PDB file of C-alpha atoms in Angstrom:
ATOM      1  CA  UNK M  30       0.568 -11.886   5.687  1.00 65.00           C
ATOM      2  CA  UNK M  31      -3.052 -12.686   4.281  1.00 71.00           C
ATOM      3  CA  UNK M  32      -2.784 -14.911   1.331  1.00 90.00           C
ATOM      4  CA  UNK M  33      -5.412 -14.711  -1.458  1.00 96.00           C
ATOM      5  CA  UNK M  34      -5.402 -17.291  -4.124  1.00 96.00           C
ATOM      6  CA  UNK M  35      -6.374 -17.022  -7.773  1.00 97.00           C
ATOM      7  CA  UNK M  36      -6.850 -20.867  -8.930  1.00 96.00           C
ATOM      8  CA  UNK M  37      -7.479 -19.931 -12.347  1.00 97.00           C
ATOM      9  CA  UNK M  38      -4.617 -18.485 -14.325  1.00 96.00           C
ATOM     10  CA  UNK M  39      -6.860 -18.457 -17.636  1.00 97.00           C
ATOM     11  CA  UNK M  40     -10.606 -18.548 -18.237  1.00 98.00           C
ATOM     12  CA  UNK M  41     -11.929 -17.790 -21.623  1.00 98.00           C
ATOM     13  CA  UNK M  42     -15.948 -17.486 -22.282  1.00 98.00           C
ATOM     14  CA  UNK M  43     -17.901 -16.714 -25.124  1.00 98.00           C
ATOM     15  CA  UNK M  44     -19.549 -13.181 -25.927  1.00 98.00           C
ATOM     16  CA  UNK M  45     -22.385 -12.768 -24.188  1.00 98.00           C
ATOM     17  CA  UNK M  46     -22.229 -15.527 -22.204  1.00 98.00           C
ATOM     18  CA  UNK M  47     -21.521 -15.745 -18.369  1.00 98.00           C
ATOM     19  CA  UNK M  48     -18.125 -16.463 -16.717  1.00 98.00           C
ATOM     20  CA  UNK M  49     -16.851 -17.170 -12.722  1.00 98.00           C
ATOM     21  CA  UNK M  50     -13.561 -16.225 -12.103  1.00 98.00           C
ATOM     22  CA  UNK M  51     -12.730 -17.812  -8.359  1.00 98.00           C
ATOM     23  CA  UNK M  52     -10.706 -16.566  -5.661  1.00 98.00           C
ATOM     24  CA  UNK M  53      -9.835 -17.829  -2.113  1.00 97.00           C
ATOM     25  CA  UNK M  54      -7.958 -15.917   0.813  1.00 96.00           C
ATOM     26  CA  UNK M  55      -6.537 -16.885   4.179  1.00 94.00           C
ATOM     27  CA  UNK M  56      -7.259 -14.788   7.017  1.00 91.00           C
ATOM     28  CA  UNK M  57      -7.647 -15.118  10.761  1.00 90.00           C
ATOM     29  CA  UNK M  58      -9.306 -11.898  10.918  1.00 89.00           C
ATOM     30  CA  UNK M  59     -13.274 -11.070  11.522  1.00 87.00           C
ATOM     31  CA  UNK M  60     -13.698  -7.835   9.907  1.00 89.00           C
ATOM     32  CA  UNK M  61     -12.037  -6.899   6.360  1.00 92.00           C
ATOM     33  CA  UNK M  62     -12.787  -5.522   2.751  1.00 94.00           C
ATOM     34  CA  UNK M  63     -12.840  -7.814  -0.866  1.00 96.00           C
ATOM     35  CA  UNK M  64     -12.250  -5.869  -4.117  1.00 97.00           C
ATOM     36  CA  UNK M  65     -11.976  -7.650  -7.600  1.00 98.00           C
ATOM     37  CA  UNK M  66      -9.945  -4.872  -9.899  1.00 98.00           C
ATOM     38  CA  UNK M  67      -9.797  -5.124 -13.938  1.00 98.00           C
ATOM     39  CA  UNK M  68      -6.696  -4.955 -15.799  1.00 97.00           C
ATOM     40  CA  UNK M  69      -6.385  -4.073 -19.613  1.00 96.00           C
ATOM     41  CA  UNK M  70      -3.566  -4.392 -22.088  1.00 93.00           C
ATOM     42  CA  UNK M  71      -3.376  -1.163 -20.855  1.00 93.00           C
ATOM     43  CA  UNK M  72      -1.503  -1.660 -17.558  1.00 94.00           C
ATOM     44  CA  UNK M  73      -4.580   0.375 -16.009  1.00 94.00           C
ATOM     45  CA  UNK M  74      -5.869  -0.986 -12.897  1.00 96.00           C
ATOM     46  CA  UNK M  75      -9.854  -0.594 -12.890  1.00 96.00           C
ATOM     47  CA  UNK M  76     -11.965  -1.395  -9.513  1.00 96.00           C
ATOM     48  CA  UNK M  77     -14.398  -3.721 -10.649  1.00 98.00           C
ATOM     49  CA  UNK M  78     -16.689  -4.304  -7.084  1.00 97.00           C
ATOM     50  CA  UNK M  79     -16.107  -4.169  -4.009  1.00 96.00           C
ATOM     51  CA  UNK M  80     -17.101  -6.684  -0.620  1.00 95.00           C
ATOM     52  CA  UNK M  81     -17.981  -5.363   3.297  1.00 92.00           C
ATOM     53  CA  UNK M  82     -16.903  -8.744   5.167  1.00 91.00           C
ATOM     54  CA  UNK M  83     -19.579  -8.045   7.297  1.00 90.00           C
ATOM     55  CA  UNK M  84     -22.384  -7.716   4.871  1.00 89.00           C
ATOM     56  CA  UNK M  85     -24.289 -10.886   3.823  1.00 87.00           C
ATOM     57  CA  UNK M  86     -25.676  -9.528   0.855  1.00 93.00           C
ATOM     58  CA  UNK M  87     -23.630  -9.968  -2.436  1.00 95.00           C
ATOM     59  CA  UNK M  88     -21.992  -7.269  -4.553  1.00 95.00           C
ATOM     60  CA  UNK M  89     -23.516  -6.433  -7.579  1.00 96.00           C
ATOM     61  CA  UNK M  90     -22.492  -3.638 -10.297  1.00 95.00           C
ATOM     62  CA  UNK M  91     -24.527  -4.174 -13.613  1.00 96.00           C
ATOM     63  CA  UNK M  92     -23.210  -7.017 -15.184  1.00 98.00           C
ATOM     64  CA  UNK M  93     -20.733  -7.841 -12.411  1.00 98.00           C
ATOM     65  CA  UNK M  94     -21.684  -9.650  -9.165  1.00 98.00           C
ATOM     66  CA  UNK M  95     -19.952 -11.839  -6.309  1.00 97.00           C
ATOM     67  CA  UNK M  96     -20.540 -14.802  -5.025  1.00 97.00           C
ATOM     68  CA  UNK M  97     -19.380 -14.031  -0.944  1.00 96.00           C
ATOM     69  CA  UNK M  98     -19.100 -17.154   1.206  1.00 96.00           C
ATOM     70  CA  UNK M  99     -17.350 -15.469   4.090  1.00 94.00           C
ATOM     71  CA  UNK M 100     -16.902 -19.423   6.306  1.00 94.00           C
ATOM     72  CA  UNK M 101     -15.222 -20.930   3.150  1.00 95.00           C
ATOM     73  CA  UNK M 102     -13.314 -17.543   2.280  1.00 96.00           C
ATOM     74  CA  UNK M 103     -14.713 -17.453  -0.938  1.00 97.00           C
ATOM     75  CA  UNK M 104     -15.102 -14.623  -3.071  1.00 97.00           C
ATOM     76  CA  UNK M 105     -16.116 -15.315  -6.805  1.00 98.00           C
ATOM     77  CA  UNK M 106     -16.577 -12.508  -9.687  1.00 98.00           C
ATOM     78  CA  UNK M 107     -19.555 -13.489 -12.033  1.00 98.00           C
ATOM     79  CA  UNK M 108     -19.573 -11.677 -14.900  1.00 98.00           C
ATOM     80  CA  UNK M 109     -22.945 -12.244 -17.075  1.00 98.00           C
ATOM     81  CA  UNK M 110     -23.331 -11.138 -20.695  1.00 98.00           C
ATOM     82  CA  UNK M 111     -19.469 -10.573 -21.295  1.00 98.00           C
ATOM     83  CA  UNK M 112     -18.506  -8.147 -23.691  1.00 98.00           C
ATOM     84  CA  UNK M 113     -15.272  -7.490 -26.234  1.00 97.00           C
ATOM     85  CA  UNK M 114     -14.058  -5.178 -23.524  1.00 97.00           C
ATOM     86  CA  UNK M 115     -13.703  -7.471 -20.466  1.00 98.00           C
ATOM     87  CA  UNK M 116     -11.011  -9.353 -21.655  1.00 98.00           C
ATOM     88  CA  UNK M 117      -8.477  -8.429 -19.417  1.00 98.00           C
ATOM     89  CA  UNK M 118      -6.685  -9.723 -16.567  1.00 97.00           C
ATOM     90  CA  UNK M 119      -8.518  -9.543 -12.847  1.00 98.00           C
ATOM     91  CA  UNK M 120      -6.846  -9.356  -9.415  1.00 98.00           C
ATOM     92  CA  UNK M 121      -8.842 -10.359  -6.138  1.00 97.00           C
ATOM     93  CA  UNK M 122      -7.687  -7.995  -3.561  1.00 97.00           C
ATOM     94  CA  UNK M 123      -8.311  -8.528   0.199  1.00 95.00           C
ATOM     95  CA  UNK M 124      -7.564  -5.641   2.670  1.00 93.00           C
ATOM     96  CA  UNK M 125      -6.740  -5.631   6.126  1.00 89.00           C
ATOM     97  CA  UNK M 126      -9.158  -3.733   8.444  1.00 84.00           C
ATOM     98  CA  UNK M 127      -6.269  -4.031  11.445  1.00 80.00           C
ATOM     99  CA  UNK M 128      -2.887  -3.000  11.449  1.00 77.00           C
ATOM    100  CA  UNK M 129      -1.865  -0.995   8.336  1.00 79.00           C
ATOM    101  CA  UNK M 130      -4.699  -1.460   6.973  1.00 84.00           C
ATOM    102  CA  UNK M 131      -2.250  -3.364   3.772  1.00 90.00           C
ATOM    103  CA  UNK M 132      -3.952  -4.542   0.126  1.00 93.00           C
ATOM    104  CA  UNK M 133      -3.405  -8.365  -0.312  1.00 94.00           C
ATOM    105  CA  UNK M 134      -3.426  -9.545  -4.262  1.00 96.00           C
ATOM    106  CA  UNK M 135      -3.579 -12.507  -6.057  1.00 96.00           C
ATOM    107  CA  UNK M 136      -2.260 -13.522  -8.928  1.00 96.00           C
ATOM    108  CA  UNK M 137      -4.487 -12.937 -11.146  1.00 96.00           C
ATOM    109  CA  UNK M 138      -6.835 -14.609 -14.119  1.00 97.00           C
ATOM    110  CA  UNK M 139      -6.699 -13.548 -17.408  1.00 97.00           C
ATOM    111  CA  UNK M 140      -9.988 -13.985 -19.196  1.00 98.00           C
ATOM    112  CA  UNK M 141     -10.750 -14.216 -23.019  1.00 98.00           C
ATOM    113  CA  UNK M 142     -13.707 -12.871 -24.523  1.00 98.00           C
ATOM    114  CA  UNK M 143     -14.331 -15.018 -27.852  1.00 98.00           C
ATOM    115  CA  UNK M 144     -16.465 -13.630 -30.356  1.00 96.00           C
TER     116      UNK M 144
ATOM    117  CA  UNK Z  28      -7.989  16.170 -10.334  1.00 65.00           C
ATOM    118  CA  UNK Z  29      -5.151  14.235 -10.945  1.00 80.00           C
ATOM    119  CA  UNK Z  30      -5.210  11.493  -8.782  1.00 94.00           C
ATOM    120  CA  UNK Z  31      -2.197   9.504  -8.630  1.00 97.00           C
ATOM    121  CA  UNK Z  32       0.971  10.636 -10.543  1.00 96.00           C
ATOM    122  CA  UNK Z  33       3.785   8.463 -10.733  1.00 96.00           C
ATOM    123  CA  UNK Z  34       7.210   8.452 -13.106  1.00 96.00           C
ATOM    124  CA  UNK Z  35       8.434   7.698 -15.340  1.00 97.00           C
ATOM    125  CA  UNK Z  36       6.636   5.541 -17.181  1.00 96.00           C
ATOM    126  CA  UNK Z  37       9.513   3.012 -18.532  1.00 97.00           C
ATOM    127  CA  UNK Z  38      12.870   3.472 -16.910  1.00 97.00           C
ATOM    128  CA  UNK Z  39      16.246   1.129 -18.278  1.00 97.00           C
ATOM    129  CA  UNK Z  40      18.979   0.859 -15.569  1.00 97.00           C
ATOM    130  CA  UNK Z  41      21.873  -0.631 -15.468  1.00 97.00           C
ATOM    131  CA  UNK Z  42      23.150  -3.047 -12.683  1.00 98.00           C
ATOM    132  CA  UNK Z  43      24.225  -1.282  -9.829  1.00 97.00           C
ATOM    133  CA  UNK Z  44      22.739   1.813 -10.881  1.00 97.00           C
ATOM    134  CA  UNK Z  45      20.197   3.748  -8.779  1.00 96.00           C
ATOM    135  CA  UNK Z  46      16.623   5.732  -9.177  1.00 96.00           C
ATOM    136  CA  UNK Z  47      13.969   7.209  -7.622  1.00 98.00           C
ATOM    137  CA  UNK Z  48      10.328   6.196  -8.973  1.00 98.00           C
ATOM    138  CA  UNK Z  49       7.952   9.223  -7.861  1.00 98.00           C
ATOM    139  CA  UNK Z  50       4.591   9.320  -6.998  1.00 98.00           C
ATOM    140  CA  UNK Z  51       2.095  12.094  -5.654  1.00 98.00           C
ATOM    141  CA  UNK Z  52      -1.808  11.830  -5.332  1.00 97.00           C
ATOM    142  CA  UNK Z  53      -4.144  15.047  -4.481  1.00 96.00           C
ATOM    143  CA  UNK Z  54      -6.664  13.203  -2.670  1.00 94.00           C
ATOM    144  CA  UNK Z  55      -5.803  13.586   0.654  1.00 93.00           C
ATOM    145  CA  UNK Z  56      -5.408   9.875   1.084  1.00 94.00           C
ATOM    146  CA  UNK Z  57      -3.703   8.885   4.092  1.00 93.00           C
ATOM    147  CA  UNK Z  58      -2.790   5.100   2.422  1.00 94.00           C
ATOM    148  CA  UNK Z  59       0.154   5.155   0.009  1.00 96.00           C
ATOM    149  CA  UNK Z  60       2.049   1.706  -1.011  1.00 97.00           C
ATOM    150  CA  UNK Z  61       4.215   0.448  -4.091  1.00 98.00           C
ATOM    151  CA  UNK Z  62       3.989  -2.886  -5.780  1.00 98.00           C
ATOM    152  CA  UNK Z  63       5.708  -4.514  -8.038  1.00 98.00           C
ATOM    153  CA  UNK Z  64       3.897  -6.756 -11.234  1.00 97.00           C
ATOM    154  CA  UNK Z  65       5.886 -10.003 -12.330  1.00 95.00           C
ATOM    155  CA  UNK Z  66       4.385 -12.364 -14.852  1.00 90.00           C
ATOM    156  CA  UNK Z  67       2.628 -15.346 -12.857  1.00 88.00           C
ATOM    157  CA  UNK Z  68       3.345 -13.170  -9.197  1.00 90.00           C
ATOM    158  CA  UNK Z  69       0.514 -10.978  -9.331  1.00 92.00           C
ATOM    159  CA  UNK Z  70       0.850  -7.713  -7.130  1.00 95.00           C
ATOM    160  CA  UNK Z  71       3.253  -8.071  -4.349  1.00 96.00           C
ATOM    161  CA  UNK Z  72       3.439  -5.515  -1.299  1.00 95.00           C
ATOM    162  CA  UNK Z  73       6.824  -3.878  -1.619  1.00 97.00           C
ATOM    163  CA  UNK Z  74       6.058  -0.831   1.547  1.00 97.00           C
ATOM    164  CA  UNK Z  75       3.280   0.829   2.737  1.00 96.00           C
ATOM    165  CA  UNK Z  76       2.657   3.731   4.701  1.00 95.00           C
ATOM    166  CA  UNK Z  77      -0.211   4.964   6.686  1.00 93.00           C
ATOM    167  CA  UNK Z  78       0.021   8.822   7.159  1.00 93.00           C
ATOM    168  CA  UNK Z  79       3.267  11.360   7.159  1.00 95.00           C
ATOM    169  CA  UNK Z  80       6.186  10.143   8.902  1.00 95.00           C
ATOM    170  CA  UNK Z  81       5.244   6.485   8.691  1.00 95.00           C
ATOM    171  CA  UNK Z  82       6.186   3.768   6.847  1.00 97.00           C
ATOM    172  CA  UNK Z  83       6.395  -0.317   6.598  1.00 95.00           C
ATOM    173  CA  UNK Z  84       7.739  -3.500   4.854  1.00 96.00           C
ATOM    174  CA  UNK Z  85       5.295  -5.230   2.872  1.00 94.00           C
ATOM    175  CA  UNK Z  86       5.970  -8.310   1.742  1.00 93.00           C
ATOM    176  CA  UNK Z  87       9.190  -7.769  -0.750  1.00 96.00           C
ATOM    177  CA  UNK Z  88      10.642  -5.140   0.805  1.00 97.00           C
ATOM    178  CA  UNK Z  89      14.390  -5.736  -0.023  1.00 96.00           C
ATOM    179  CA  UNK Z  90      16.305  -3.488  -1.885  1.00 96.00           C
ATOM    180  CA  UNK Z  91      14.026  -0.744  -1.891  1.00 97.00           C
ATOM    181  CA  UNK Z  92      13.747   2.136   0.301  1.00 97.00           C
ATOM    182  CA  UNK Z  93      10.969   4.361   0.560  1.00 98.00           C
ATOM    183  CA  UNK Z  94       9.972   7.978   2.803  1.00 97.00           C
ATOM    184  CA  UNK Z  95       7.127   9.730   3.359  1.00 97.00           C
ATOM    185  CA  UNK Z  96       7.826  13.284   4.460  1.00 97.00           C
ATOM    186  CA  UNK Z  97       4.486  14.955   3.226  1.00 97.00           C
ATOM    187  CA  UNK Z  98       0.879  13.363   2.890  1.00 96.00           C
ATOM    188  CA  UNK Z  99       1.131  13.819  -0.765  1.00 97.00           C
ATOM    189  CA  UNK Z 100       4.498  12.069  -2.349  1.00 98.00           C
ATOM    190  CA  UNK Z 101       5.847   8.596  -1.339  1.00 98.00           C
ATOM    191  CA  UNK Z 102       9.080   8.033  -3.400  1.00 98.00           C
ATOM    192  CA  UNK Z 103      10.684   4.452  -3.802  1.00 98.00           C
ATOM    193  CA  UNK Z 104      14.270   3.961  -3.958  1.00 98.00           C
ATOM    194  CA  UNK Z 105      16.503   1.437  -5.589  1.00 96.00           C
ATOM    195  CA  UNK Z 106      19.933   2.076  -4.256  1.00 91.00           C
ATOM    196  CA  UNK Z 107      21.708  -0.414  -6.238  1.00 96.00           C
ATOM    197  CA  UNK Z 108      19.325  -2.106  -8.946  1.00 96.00           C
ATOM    198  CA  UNK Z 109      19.574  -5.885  -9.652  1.00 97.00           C
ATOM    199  CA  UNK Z 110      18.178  -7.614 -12.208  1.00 97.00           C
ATOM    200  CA  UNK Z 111      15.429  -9.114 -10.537  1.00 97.00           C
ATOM    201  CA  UNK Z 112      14.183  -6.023  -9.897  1.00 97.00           C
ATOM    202  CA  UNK Z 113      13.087  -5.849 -13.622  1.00 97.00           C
ATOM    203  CA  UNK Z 114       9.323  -5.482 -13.286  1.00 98.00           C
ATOM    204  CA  UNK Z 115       6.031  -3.206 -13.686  1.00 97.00           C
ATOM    205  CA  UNK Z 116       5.723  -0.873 -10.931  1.00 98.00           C
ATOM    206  CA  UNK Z 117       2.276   0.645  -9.078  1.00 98.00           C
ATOM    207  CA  UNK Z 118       1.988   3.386  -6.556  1.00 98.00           C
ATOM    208  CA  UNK Z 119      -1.442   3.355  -5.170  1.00 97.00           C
ATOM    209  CA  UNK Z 120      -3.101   5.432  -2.363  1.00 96.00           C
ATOM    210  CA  UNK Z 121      -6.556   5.123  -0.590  1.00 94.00           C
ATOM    211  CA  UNK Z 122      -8.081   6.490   2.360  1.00 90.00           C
ATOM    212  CA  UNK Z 123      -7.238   4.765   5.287  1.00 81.00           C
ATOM    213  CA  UNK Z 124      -9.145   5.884   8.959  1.00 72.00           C
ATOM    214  CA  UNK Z 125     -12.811   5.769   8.813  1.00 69.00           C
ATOM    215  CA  UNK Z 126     -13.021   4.734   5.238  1.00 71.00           C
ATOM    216  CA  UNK Z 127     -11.802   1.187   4.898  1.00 72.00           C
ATOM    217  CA  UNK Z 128     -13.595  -0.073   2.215  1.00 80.00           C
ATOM    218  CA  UNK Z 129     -11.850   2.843   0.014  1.00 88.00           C
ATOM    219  CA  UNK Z 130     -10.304   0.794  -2.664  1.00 92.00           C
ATOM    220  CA  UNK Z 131      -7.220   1.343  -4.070  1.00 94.00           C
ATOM    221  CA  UNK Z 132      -6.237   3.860  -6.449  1.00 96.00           C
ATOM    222  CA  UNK Z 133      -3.718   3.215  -8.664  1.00 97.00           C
ATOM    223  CA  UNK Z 134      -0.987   5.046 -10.497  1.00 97.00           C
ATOM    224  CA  UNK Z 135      -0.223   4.146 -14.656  1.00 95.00           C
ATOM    225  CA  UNK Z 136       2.857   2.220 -13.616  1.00 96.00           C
ATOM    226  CA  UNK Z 137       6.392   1.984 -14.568  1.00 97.00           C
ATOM    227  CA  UNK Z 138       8.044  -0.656 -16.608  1.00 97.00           C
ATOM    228  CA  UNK Z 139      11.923  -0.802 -15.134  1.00 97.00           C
ATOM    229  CA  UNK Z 140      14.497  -2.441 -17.197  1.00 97.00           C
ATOM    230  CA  UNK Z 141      17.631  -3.571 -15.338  1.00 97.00           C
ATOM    231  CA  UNK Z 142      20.230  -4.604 -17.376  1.00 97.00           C
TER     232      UNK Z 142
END
């Protein structure tokens, strides 16, 4: 199975200032998929971005971006300007592209937002 | 649109006790899988299944059973609870062929108390 590692188990940042939450995987495989997913108090989990393997370009969704190094297997969430409302935990996810197509998780950072 | 249904929400058993935790989505998503959420663990893979008829062991697989019989429900199965099975609970589905960078989407979970 694909490992994905989460280095980090809490980060906290100031409000409105910018945080990197890091995550690593192991793979053999060429082709495959990186998400980074939110999770609130409230148990809900919230897709944050998503990652083609084969696209160069970074991920970016408003304040959210990656940082994609595909030959170190690298796959960092920046999150500029944080807010109140990000402080949550956050799961890299890597899925498989082969076989059952399976979601990998790590195990998660939970980040602080201080005012 | 629903998306994915799963129950209950919190569940107490007792050891040696059994349950069903349901799930259905009404997207058509050909991806189904449980995990299970312990403190420090992340999300691990329990099963998986890729269409109708199919199913697979993730990567904690023992002492739960699961079926899928119809593209829409994927029950799991504790036959005789344990408790280290006490956890938080996700169903999640996605679309699988031709859409692989469909993330996950995820059920409201169930908190299961085995005592």
């Amino acid at each position: 199975a694909q490992t994905v590692t989460q280095s980090q188990p809490e980060m906290s940042v100031q409000e409105a200032e910018t945080v990197t939450l890091s995550c690593t995987y192991d793979t053999s495989e060429s082709d495959y998929y990186l998400f980074w997913y939110k999770q609130p108090p409230s148990r809900q989990m919230i897709l944050v971005i998503r990652q083609e393997a084969y696209k160069q370009q970074n991920a970016t969704e408003n304040r959210f971006s990656v940082n994609f190094q595909k030959a170190a297997k690298s796959f960092s969430l920046k999150i500029s300007d944080s807010q109140l409302g990000d402080a949550a935990m956050y799961f890299c996810a890597y899925r498989r592209t082969a076989g059952g197509n399976q979601f990998y998780f790590g195990t998660g950072t939970s980040l602080t937002v201080i005012p | 649109n629903a998306g994915v249904t799963q129950t209950p929400k919190f569940q107490v058993l007792k050891t040696g006790q059994s349950m069903t935790l349901q799930c259905a989505q009404d997207m058509n998503h050909e991806y189904m899988s449980w995990y299970r959420q312990d403190p420090g663990m992340g999300l691990r893979l329990i099963h998986y299944s890729v269409g109708a008829g199919i199913t697979d062991q993730g990567e904690v697989p023992n002492g739960y059973n699961v079926s899928r019989s119809t593209t829409e429900d994927f029950p799991l199965r504790l036959l005789s609870a344990a408790p280290s099975q006490t956890s938080v609970y996700f169903c999640a589905s996605s679309y699988s062929r031709g859409a692989r960078n469909s993330p996950l989407h995820f059920g409201n979970g169930t908190r299961l108390t085995v005592t």
